[in-house]
XYZ file of C-alpha atoms in Angstrom:
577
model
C 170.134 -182.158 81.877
C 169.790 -184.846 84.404
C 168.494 -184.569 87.788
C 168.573 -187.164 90.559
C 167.480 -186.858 94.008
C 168.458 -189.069 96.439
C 168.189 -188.067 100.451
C 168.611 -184.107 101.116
C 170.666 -184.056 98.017
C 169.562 -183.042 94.767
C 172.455 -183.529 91.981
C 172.069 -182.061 88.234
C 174.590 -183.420 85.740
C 174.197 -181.757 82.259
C 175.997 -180.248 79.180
C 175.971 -178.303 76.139
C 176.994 -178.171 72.658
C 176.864 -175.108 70.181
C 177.715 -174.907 66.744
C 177.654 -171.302 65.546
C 178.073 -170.361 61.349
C 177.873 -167.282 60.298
C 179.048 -166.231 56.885
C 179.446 -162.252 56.983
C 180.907 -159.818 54.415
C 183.894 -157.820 55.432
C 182.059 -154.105 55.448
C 183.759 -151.860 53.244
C 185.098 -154.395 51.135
C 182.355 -153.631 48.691
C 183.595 -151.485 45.290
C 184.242 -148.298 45.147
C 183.969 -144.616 45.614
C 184.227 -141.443 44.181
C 185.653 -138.372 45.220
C 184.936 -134.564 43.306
C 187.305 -131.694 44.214
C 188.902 -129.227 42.243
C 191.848 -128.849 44.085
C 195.003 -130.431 42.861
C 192.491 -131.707 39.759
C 194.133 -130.828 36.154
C 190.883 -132.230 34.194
C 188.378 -130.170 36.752
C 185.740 -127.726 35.453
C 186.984 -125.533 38.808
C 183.706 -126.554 40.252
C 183.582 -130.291 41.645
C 179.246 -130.374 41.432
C 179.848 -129.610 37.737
C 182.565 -131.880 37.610
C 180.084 -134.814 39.221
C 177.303 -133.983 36.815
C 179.944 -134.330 33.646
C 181.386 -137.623 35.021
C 185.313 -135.990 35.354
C 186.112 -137.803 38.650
C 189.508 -136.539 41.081
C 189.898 -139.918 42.574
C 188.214 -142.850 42.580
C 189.232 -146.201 44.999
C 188.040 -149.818 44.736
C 188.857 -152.796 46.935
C 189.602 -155.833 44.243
C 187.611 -158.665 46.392
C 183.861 -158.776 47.569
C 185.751 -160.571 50.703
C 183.717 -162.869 52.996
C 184.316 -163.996 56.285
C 182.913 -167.861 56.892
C 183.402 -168.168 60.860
C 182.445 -171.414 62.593
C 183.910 -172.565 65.886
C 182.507 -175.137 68.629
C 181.465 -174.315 72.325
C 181.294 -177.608 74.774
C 179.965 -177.118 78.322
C 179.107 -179.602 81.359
C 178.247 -178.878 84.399
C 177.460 -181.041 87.553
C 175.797 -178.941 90.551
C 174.012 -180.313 94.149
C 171.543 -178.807 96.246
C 171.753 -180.070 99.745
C 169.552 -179.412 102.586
C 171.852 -179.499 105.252
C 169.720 -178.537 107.574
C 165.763 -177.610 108.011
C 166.784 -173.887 107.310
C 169.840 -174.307 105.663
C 170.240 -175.156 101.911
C 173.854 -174.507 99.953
C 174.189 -175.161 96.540
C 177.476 -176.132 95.174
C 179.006 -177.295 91.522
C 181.092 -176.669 88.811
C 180.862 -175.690 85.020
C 183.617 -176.620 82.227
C 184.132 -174.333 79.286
C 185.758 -175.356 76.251
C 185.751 -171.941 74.589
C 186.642 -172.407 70.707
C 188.321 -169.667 69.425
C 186.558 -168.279 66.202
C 188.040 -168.979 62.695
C 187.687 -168.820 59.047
C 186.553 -172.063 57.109
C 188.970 -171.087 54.472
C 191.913 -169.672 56.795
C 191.352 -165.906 55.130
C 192.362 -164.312 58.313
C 195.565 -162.044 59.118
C 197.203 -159.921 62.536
C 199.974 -157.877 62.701
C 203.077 -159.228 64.673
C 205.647 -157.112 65.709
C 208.244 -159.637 65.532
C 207.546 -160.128 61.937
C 208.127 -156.586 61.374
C 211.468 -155.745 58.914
C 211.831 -151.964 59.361
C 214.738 -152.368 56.432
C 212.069 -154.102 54.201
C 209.154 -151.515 55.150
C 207.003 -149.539 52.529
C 207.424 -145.823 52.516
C 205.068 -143.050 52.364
C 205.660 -139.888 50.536
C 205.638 -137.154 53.466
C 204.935 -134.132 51.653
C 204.298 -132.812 47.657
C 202.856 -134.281 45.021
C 201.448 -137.401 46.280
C 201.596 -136.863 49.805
C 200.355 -139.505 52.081
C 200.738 -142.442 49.091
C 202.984 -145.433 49.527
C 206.136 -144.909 47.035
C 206.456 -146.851 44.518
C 208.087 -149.788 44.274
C 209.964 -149.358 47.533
C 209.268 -152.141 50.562
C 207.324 -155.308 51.030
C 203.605 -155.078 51.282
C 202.155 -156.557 54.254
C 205.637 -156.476 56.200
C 204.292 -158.009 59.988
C 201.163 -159.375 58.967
C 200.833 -163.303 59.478
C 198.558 -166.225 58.992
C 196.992 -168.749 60.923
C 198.004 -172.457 60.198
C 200.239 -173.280 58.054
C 198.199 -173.856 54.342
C 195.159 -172.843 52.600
C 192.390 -175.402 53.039
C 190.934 -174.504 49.270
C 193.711 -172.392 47.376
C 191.478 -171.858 44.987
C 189.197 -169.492 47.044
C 192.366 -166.850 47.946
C 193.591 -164.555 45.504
C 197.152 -164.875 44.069
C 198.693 -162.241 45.690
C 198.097 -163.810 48.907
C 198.793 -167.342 47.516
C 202.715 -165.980 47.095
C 202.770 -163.736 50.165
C 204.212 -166.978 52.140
C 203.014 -165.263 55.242
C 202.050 -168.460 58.085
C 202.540 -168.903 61.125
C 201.305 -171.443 63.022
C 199.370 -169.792 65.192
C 196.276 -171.205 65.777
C 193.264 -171.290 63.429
C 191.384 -168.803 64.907
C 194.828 -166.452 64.949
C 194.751 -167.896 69.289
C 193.748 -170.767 71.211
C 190.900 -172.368 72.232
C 190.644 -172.654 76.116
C 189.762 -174.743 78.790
C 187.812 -172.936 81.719
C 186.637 -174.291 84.622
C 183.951 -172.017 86.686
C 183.145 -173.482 90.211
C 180.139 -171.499 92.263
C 179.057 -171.832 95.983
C 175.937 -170.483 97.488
C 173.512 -170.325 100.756
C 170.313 -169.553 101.643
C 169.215 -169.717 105.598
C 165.874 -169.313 107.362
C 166.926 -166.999 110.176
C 164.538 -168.778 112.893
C 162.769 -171.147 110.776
C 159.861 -169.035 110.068
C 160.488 -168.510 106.643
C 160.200 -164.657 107.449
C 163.752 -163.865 107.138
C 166.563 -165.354 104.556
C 169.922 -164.712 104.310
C 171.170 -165.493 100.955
C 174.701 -165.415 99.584
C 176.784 -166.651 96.636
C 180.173 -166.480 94.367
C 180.936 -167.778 91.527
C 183.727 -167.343 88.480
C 182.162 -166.888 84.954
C 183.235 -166.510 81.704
C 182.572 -164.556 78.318
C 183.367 -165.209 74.774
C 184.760 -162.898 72.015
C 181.988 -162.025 70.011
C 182.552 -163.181 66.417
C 182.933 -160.065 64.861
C 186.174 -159.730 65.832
C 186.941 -162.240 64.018
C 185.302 -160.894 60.800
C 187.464 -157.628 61.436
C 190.646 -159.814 60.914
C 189.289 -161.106 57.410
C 189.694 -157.628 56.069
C 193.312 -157.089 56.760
C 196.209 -157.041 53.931
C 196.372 -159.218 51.694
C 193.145 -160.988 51.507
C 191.853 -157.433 50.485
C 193.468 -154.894 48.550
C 192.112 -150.887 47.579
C 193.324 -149.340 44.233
C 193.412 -145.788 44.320
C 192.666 -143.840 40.302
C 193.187 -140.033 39.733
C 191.774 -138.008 37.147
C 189.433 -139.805 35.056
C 185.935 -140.473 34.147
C 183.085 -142.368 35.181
C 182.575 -143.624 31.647
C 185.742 -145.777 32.033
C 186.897 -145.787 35.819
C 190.131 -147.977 35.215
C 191.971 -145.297 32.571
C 192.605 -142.791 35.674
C 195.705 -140.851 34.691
C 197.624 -142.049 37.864
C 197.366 -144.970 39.856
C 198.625 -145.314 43.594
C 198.204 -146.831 46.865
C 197.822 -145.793 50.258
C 199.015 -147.127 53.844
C 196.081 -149.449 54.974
C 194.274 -149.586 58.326
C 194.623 -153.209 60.381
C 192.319 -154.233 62.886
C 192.829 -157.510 64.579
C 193.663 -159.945 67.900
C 196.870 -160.654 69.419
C 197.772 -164.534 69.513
C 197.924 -164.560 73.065
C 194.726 -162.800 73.648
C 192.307 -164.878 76.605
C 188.725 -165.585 77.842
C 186.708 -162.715 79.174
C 186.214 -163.745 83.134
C 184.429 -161.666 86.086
C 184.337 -162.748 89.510
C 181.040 -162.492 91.518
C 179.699 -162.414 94.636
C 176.627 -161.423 96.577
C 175.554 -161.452 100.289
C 172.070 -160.249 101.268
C 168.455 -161.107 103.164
C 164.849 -161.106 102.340
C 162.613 -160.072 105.140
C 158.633 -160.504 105.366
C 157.133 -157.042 105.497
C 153.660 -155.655 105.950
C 151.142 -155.492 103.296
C 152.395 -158.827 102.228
C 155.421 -157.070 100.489
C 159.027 -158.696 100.539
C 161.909 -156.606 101.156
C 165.272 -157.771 99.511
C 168.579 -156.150 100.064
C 171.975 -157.229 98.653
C 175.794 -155.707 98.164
C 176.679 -157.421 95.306
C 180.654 -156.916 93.584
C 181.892 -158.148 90.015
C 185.192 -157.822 89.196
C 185.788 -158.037 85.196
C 189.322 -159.250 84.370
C 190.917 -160.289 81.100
C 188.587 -157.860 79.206
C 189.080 -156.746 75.993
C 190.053 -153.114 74.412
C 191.568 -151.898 71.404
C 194.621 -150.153 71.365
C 196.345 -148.743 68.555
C 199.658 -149.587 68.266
C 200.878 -147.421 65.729
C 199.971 -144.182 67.303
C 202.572 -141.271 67.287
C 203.350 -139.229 69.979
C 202.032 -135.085 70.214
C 205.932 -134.177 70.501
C 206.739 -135.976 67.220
C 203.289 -135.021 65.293
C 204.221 -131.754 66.380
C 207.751 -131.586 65.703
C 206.471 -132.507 62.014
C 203.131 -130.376 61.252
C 203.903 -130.116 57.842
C 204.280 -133.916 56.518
C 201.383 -136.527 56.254
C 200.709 -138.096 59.763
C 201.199 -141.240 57.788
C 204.798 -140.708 57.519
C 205.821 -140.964 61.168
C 204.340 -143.546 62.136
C 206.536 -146.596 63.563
C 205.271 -149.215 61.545
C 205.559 -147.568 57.907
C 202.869 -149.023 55.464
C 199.949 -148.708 57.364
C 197.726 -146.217 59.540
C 196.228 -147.273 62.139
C 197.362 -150.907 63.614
C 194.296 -151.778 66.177
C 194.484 -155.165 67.714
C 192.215 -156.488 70.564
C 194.072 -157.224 73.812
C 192.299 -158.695 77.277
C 194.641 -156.686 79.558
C 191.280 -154.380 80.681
C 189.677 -154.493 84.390
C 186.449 -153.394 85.753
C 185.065 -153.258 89.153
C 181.357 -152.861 90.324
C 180.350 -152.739 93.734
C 176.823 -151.902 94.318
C 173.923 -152.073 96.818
C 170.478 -153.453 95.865
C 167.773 -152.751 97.392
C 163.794 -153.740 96.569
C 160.520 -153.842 97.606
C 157.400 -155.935 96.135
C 154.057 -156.961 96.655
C 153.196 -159.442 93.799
C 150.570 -161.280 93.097
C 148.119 -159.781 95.463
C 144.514 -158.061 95.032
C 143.976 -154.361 94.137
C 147.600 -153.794 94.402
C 150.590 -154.931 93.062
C 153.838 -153.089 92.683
C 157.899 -153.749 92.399
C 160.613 -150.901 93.614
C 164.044 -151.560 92.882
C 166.992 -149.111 94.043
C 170.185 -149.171 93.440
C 173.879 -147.673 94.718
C 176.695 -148.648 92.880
C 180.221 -147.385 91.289
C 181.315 -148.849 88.511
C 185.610 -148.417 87.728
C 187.232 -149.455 84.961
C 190.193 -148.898 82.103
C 187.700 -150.018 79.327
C 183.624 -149.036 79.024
C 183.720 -151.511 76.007
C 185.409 -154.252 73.769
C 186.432 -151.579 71.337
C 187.665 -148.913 74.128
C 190.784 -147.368 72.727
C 193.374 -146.036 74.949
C 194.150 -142.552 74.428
C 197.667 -143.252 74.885
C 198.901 -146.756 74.289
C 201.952 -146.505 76.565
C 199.744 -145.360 79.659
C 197.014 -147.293 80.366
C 196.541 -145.534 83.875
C 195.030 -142.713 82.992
C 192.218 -144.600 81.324
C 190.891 -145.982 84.647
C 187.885 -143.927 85.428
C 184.033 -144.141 86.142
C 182.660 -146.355 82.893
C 180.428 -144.663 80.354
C 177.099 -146.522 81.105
C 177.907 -146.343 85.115
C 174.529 -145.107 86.754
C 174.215 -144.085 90.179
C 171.728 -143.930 91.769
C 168.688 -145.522 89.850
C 165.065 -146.229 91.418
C 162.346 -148.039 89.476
C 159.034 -148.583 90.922
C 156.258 -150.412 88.691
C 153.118 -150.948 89.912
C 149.541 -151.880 89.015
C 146.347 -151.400 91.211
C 142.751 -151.736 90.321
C 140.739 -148.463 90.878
C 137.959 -148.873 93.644
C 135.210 -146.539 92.066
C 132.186 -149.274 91.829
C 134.474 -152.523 91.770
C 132.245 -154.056 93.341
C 128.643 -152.671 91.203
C 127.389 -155.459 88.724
C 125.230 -153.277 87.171
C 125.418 -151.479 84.071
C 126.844 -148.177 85.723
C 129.158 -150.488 87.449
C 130.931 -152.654 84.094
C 131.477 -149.316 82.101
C 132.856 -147.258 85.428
C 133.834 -149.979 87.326
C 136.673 -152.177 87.261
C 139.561 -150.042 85.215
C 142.985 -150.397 87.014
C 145.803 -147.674 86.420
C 149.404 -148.942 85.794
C 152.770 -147.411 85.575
C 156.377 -147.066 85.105
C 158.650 -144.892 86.982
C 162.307 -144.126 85.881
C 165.009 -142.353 88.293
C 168.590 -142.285 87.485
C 171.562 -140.433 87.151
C 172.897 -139.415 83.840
C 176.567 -140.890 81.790
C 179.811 -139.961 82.605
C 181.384 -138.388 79.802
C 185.218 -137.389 79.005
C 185.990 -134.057 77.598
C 188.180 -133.355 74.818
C 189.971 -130.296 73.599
C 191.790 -129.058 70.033
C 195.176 -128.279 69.942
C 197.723 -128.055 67.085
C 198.579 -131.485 66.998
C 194.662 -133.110 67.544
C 191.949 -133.049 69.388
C 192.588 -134.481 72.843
C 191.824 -134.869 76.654
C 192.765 -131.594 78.168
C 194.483 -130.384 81.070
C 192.597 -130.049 84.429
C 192.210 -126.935 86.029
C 189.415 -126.852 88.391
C 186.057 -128.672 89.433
C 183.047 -128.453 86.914
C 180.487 -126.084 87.918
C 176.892 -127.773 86.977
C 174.221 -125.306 86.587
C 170.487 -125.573 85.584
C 169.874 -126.384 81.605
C 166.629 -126.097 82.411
C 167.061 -122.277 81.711
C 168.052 -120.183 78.354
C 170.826 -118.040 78.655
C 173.623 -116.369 77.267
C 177.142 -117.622 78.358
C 180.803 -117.361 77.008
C 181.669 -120.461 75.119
C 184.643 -122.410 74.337
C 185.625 -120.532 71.746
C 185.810 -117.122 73.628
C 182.669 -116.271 71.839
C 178.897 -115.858 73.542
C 176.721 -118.818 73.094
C 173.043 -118.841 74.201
C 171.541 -122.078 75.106
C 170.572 -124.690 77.795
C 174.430 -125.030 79.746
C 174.642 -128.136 81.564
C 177.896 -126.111 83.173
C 179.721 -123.276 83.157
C 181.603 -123.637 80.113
C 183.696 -120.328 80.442
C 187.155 -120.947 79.033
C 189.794 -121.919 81.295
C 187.729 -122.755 84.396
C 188.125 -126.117 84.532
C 189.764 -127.352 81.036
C 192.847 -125.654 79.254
C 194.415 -126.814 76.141
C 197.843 -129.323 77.099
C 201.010 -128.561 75.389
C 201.016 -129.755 71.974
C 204.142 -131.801 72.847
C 201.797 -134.079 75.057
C 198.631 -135.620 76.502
C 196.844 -133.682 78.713
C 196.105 -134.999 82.327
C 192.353 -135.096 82.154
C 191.211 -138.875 83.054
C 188.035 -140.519 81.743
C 184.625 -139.618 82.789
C 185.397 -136.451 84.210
C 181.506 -135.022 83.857
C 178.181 -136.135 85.068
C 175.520 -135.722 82.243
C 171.771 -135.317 82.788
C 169.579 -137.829 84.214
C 166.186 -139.303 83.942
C 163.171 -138.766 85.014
C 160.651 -140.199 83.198
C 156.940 -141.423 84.656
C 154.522 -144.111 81.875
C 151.437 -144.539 82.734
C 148.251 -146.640 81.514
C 144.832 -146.734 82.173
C 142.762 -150.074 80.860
C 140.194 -151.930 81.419
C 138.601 -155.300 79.955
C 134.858 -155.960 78.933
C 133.223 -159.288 78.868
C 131.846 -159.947 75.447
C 131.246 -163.436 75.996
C 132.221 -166.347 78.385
C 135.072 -166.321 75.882
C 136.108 -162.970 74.719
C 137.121 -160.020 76.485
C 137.991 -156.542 74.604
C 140.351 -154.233 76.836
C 140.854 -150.381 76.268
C 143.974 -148.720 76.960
C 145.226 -145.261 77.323
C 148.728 -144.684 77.460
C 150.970 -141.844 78.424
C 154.450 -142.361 77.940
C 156.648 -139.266 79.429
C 153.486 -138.336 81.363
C 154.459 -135.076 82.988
C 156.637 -134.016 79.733
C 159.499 -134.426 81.519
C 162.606 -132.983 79.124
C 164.857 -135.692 78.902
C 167.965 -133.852 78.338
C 170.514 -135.921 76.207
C 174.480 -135.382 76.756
C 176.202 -132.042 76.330
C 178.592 -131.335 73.958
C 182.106 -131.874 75.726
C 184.611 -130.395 73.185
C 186.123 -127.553 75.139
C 187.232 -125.774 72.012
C 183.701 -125.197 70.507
C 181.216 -122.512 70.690
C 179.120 -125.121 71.605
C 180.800 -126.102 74.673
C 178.723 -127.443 77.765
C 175.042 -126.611 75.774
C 172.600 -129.153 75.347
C 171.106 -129.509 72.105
C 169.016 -132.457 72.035
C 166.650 -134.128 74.029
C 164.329 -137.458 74.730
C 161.310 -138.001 73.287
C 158.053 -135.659 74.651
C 155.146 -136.982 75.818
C 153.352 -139.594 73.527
C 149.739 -140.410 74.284
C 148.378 -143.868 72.532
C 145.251 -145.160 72.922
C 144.065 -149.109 72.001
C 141.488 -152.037 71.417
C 142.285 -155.020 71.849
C 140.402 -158.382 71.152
C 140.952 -161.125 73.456
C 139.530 -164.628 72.761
């Protein structure tokens, strides 16, 4: 960074350059697993724990790579910015950042996605839908990995991919990193004036575009697709010699990867508020500040089936209606998500100063949005409305005071009364906020799902033990965070279809928690000090009550059953020199 000042102006011209390795194995590439059961199992003992102890295993599955993911990629920034005093009580601040984002990749090209236009329905595998060897792939019939692609257009070392992959003749072009790299450019304006030049009272604004990269493990995700790894599947055989299972057979694989034309994460900022001088030498600061999250990623899958056809066919492996036959689950990243926070901030502080010194911070806000995280998966992939809700870690409201202030009792006595009672100061942390939206679901004959809305939740106080009728029909006595009687405000859909609820429908249970310390330090020596502290953390045992459970079919329904930790008391010497 360079900085040259030259009149009222201050300019900064700067950059930076990352280089990020990270070699990772794909998780669950690592061999294999056994499974005991007696059912269906012509060499079982008719008890699957004898069956473990004697070795005689019902199926047993192994990947055929320990598969690796090397991902490297580049990250250039500059930036040029200028801070001009335009006037005695004016300053504004102005510049621009470029981004060249490089997209993730593999140092030996071992990645693969799913395109749809690559998909041959004529050439796809089958799986058996019912019988003996439901929910396997048939043999023999299809192309394995029908849809998946490559990046590039060659293996860099051909010696590092296994053969099967070698011959698949499955690239692309697409980019190395499966999309593009991109070129962002974030430009950000901002003010701050001395209303009346008496540096008592600021008004302060700015706005700004910013932007995010994918996090590498998506990247890693798309190094465990077909064909780079491949699971065997053995029945009826023993642990002594695994590979001489009676029957071999494969299953339909899960894919989880990006879309080529996925883009940068961006959110759009601004902020207008004032400081203001206040008594006690304390500074109040207020602000409205507003983000707006575009481009941000979820993970939809896009071989889902709908309730009318799962339902239509209850008695054939899910597997087996699925649009794209050969695989389960098809999950790949997208950026089509929004968000929206709007939010007033308000605080009050007093640092730096004798006896007392403290910080509150309050907030207002609402956070809205179709995605609480990367991995957010739509509940149904052809409506993305009904996902737009209050996001999971949404708070509202939240007040935090900290503060630290040195006791009075005989500050001031030099004596020795006065350094083993005098002197201690008492410190603290105070925690306020409102608990998690959370989204109920429901069972129905098809799968567990959102339900239907009926009525308004009616919260009641889980601080108290009772008995109540739970979501089963049946009485369950607990701590109810709401009535959880069935049918007053979730019913089960049809099992032809979704059911209407949206996200976040409930409020959980807040905090309240209060730390608190009590320390104070003894002179040893010119140069060494030893300080005692008592700590309380959860000082007034506040119960912490964690989420309730939100299935609307259990017994369970609406009853807390966990909660934060109690209160901890620590105490502690420490030597300072």
């Amino acid at each position: 960074t360079f900085t040259w000042i030259r009149g009222k102006h201050q300019l900064k011209i700067g950059g930076l350059v990352i280089r990020n390795d990270k070699n990772e194995r794909i998780t669950g590439s690592l061999p294999g697993a056994f499974n005991f059961q007696n059912q269906g199992n012509s060499i079982s003992t008719g008890n699957p724990l004898f069956d473990a102890q004697i070795g005689n295993y019902f199926q047993y599955s192994e990947a055929d790579s320990d598969k690796f993911v090397y991902t490297r990629f580049y990250q250039v920034e500059g930036f040029v910015a200028d801070t001009w005093r335009a006037a005695k009580n004016l300053t504004v601040d102005v510049g621009v950042r470029y981004y060249r984002m490089g997209a993730p990749y593999d140092r030996y090209n071992t990645l693969s996605t799913f395109d749809v236009s690559r998909f041959d329905a004529n050439r796809a595998q089958q799986v058996i839908p019912s019988g003996v060897g439901a929910g396997e792939l048939r043999p023999g019939v299809g192309i394995p990995s029908n849809g998946l692609v490559f990046p590039g257009d060659s293996f860099p070392s051909p010696g590092r991919v296994s053969e099967r992959a070698r011959n698949s003749n499955l690239f692309s072009n697409y980019p190395r990193g499966l999309f593009a790299s991109e070129h962002r450019f974030s430009p950000r304006l901002g003010f701050a004036y001395d209303w009346g030049g008496k540096a008592d009272f600021v008004l302060r604004g700015g706005i700004g575009i910013f932007y995010d990269r994918l996090a590498t493990g998506r990247t890693v995700e798309s190094g465990g697709n077909p064909p780079f790894v491949r699971t065997v599947t053995l029945f009826e055989g023993s642990i002594d010699d695994p590979a001489q299972g009676r029957r071999q057979a494969e299953f339909p694989l899960a894919v989880a990867s990006l879309r080529p034309d996925i883009r940068t994460p961006e959110t759009y900022n601004w902020n207008l508020g004032f400081q203001k001088k206040m008594p006690f030498n304390s500074i109040l600061d207020v602000n409205y500040v507003s983000t707006q999250g575009r481009a941000l990623l979820r993970r939809p899958d896009i071989n889902q089936i709908s309730p009318a056809t799962r339902n239509a066919n209850l008695a054939v492996n899910i597997n087996s209606l699925r649009p794209y036959q050969g695989y389960t689950t098809i999950r790949l990243y997208e950026s089509g998500a929004s968000s929206s926070y709007h939010g007033l901030q308000a605080g009050w502080s007093r640092r730096y100063a004798k006896k007392l010194t403290f910080s509150t911070a309050y907030t207002w806000s609402k956070v809205l949005t179709d995605a609480s995280g990367d991995t957010s998966e739509p509940e149904n992939t052809f409506d993305y409305r009904r996902e737009r809700g209050r996001a999971s870690f949404d708070r509202n409201p939240v007040l935090v005071v900290s503060y630290i202030y040195e006791l009075p009792i005989l500050a001031n006595r030099s004596d020795l009364l006065g350094r083993f009672l005098g002197g201690w100061q008492i410190s603290g942390l105070t925690q306020l906020q409102s608990g998690p939206w959370l989204t109920p679901t429901i069972n129905t004959p098809t799968g567990g799902r959102r339900p239907d809305v009926v009525g308004g939740a009616t919260y009641i106080d889980h601080r108290n033990f009772q008995t109540l009728t739970g979501g089963n029909g049946q009485p369950v006595a607990g701590n109810c965070f709401f009535d959880p009687t069935p049918g007053k405000t979730f019913v089960a859909p049809d099992p032809n279809r979704f059911g209407n609820a949206g996200n976040s429908m409930i409020q959980g249970p807040g905090r309240h928690n209060w730390d608190i310390s009590l320390f104070k330090r003894f002179a040893i020596t010119e140069g060494m000090n030893l300080q005692f502290r008592a700590e309380a953390f959860n000082f007034f045992n506040h119960a912490q009550f964690r989420a309730p459970n939100m299935n609307a079919s259990d017994r369970a329904y609406g009853t807390v059953s966990a909660t934060g930790p109690p209160r901890l008391i620590q105490f502690g010497l420490k030597l300072l020199f």
